[in-house]
C-alpha cells in the first residue's frame, strides 16, 4: 500500500511540474461549437432575444397613457376600446376575451392575444405644414376632463358595489339597525 501511495505522489508531483498545454495544440474541430441548424430538429428553433417590439395589433384599441413602474407587475395603462370610455388596466388584466395586458413601456404596451404578443403604440399625430393651426382648430378633449370622468366612473362603480353589499347584508340580517328617531343619512365618509 505504501508503494502505491508513493507511486501516486510521484505522478502527482510530475503533473504539477509539467508545463501547461496551450489551447493551440487542440484541434479546431474539437473546439468548434455545434451548428445550430443541426440541433434544430432536436430542440426546435433557437429563440433569439430581441429588443424589437412585436407586430402591431389590429384590435380596435387606443392607448391613452402608460404608467411604467420599476416593478413591471405594478405598471398599468389607460386603454380605450372602440365605442367605450378609456379604462385603466394593470399588467395581467384581461381587456377582451383572450386579450391580456402583458407589459407596459414608455412608448407602447404589449398585449398577449391567444398566446402571441402584439404591440399597441400611442396614436401618431398626422404631421403637416399647418400643424399648429390644425391643433388650434381641432377641438381636443381636455385631459383633466378625461381624468375626472374616469374618477367619476370609479366612484359610481364603488357606490354600486356598496349598495349591493348593503342589500346582501340586509338580506342576511347582518345590517345594523338604524334608530327610528335618527334623521341623518349615512354618507360615504362614515
XYZ file of C-alpha atoms in Angstrom:
190
model
C 0.000 0.000 0.000
C 2.824 2.418 0.779
C 4.380 1.659 -2.618
C 1.087 2.602 -4.290
C 0.884 5.835 -2.303
C 4.483 6.706 -3.202
C 3.814 5.994 -6.880
C 0.668 8.222 -6.908
C 2.546 11.032 -5.139
C 5.326 10.869 -7.723
C 2.814 11.056 -10.595
C 1.057 13.949 -8.943
C 4.291 15.922 -8.495
C 5.227 15.223 -12.122
C 1.880 16.655 -13.260
C 2.334 19.756 -11.124
C 5.792 20.474 -12.511
C 4.882 19.807 -16.143
C 4.267 22.890 -18.369
C 0.628 23.667 -19.124
C -0.634 22.663 -22.569
C -1.593 25.626 -24.719
C -5.027 25.846 -26.330
C -3.410 25.988 -29.783
C -2.393 22.326 -29.576
C -6.043 21.256 -29.562
C -7.587 20.681 -32.940
C -10.089 23.277 -34.171
C -12.626 20.561 -34.954
C -12.778 19.625 -31.281
C -13.315 23.229 -30.168
C -15.876 24.209 -32.797
C -19.372 24.800 -31.493
C -22.062 22.566 -32.967
C -24.067 24.100 -35.764
C -27.450 25.303 -34.513
C -29.086 24.125 -37.720
C -28.127 20.537 -36.893
C -29.616 20.832 -33.408
C -32.867 22.464 -34.536
C -34.737 19.178 -35.209
C -33.764 18.024 -31.743
C -34.593 21.121 -29.677
C -36.619 23.313 -32.029
C -35.616 26.669 -33.481
C -33.367 28.816 -31.327
C -35.082 31.761 -29.729
C -33.072 34.907 -30.157
C -33.822 37.598 -27.600
C -34.844 40.752 -29.379
C -35.484 44.261 -28.121
C -37.694 44.956 -31.124
C -41.389 45.433 -30.481
C -43.742 42.659 -31.543
C -46.005 43.336 -34.534
C -48.712 45.957 -34.142
C -52.132 44.745 -33.124
C -55.141 45.019 -35.402
C -57.564 45.273 -32.473
C -59.612 48.448 -32.283
C -57.881 49.826 -29.201
C -56.328 53.177 -28.437
C -53.557 53.772 -25.899
C -54.080 56.955 -23.852
C -51.478 56.610 -21.114
C -48.809 54.345 -19.693
C -47.704 54.243 -16.071
C -44.351 52.471 -16.002
C -43.252 51.261 -12.561
C -39.835 49.931 -11.543
C -41.608 46.651 -10.745
C -43.096 45.649 -14.137
C -46.023 43.862 -12.470
C -47.172 47.156 -10.920
C -47.245 49.038 -14.237
C -50.571 49.960 -15.809
C -52.020 51.658 -18.874
C -55.107 53.610 -19.895
C -56.610 51.907 -22.932
C -59.810 52.740 -24.767
C -61.778 50.092 -26.595
C -63.697 51.332 -29.618
C -67.090 52.665 -28.580
C -66.358 52.759 -24.845
C -64.652 55.006 -22.315
C -60.930 54.724 -21.532
C -60.136 52.424 -18.618
C -57.027 51.767 -16.582
C -55.671 48.212 -16.831
C -52.927 46.640 -14.724
C -50.400 44.188 -16.136
C -52.099 40.801 -16.375
C -55.624 42.254 -16.653
C -57.897 40.985 -19.407
C -59.050 43.621 -21.906
C -61.223 41.355 -24.047
C -61.705 37.624 -24.162
C -58.307 36.130 -24.994
C -56.531 39.521 -24.835
C -54.436 40.366 -21.787
C -52.111 43.274 -20.953
C -48.651 41.687 -20.981
C -46.214 44.597 -20.458
C -46.171 48.395 -20.267
C -43.413 50.526 -21.781
C -42.872 54.262 -22.097
C -43.918 54.370 -25.754
C -46.210 51.330 -26.102
C -47.870 48.400 -24.388
C -47.654 44.732 -25.271
C -50.786 42.633 -25.437
C -50.901 38.863 -25.262
C -53.550 37.662 -27.679
C -54.144 33.919 -27.745
C -50.521 33.251 -26.759
C -48.965 35.717 -29.250
C -47.516 39.098 -28.345
C -48.729 42.223 -30.146
C -47.847 45.845 -29.515
C -50.156 48.815 -29.123
C -48.289 52.116 -29.562
C -49.560 55.573 -28.755
C -51.565 57.086 -31.626
C -49.402 59.039 -34.043
C -50.292 62.571 -34.925
C -50.512 63.488 -38.565
C -47.802 65.960 -39.438
C -48.467 68.762 -41.853
C -47.160 72.212 -42.626
C -50.044 73.802 -40.739
C -49.835 71.556 -37.703
C -50.201 74.462 -35.244
C -53.335 75.756 -36.947
C -54.702 72.199 -37.190
C -54.267 71.741 -33.454
C -55.871 75.091 -32.680
C -58.852 74.468 -34.957
C -59.475 70.891 -33.818
C -61.373 70.730 -30.531
C -59.271 68.442 -28.352
C -60.595 66.741 -25.257
C -59.098 68.130 -22.092
C -57.011 65.513 -20.246
C -58.339 66.786 -16.914
C -61.882 66.148 -18.150
C -60.891 62.618 -19.139
C -59.302 62.054 -15.729
C -62.317 63.418 -13.855
C -64.598 61.221 -15.979
C -62.506 58.183 -15.034
C -62.676 59.176 -11.360
C -66.451 59.676 -11.557
C -66.824 56.254 -13.176
C -64.718 54.678 -10.429
C -66.807 56.439 -7.749
C -70.045 55.269 -9.400
C -68.763 51.686 -9.507
C -67.804 51.933 -5.831
C -71.293 53.205 -4.921
C -72.872 50.333 -6.855
C -70.711 47.807 -5.018
C -71.543 49.382 -1.651
C -75.281 49.272 -2.436
C -75.020 45.623 -3.466
C -73.145 44.840 -0.246
C -75.800 46.640 1.825
C -78.505 44.605 0.095
C -76.625 41.370 0.797
C -76.130 42.329 4.438
C -79.788 43.313 4.759
C -80.899 40.005 3.222
C -78.620 38.081 5.587
C -79.816 40.095 8.592
C -76.340 41.369 9.448
C -77.056 45.029 8.674
C -77.007 47.139 11.880
C -80.392 48.532 12.848
C -80.964 52.239 12.231
C -82.505 54.176 15.110
C -86.011 55.416 14.190
C -85.500 58.948 15.583
C -82.258 59.456 13.676
C -82.809 61.654 10.627
C -79.224 61.676 9.432
C -78.397 59.706 6.328
C -75.098 57.844 6.394
C -72.583 59.295 3.975
C -69.662 57.718 2.183
C -67.249 59.226 4.697
C -68.971 57.460 7.663
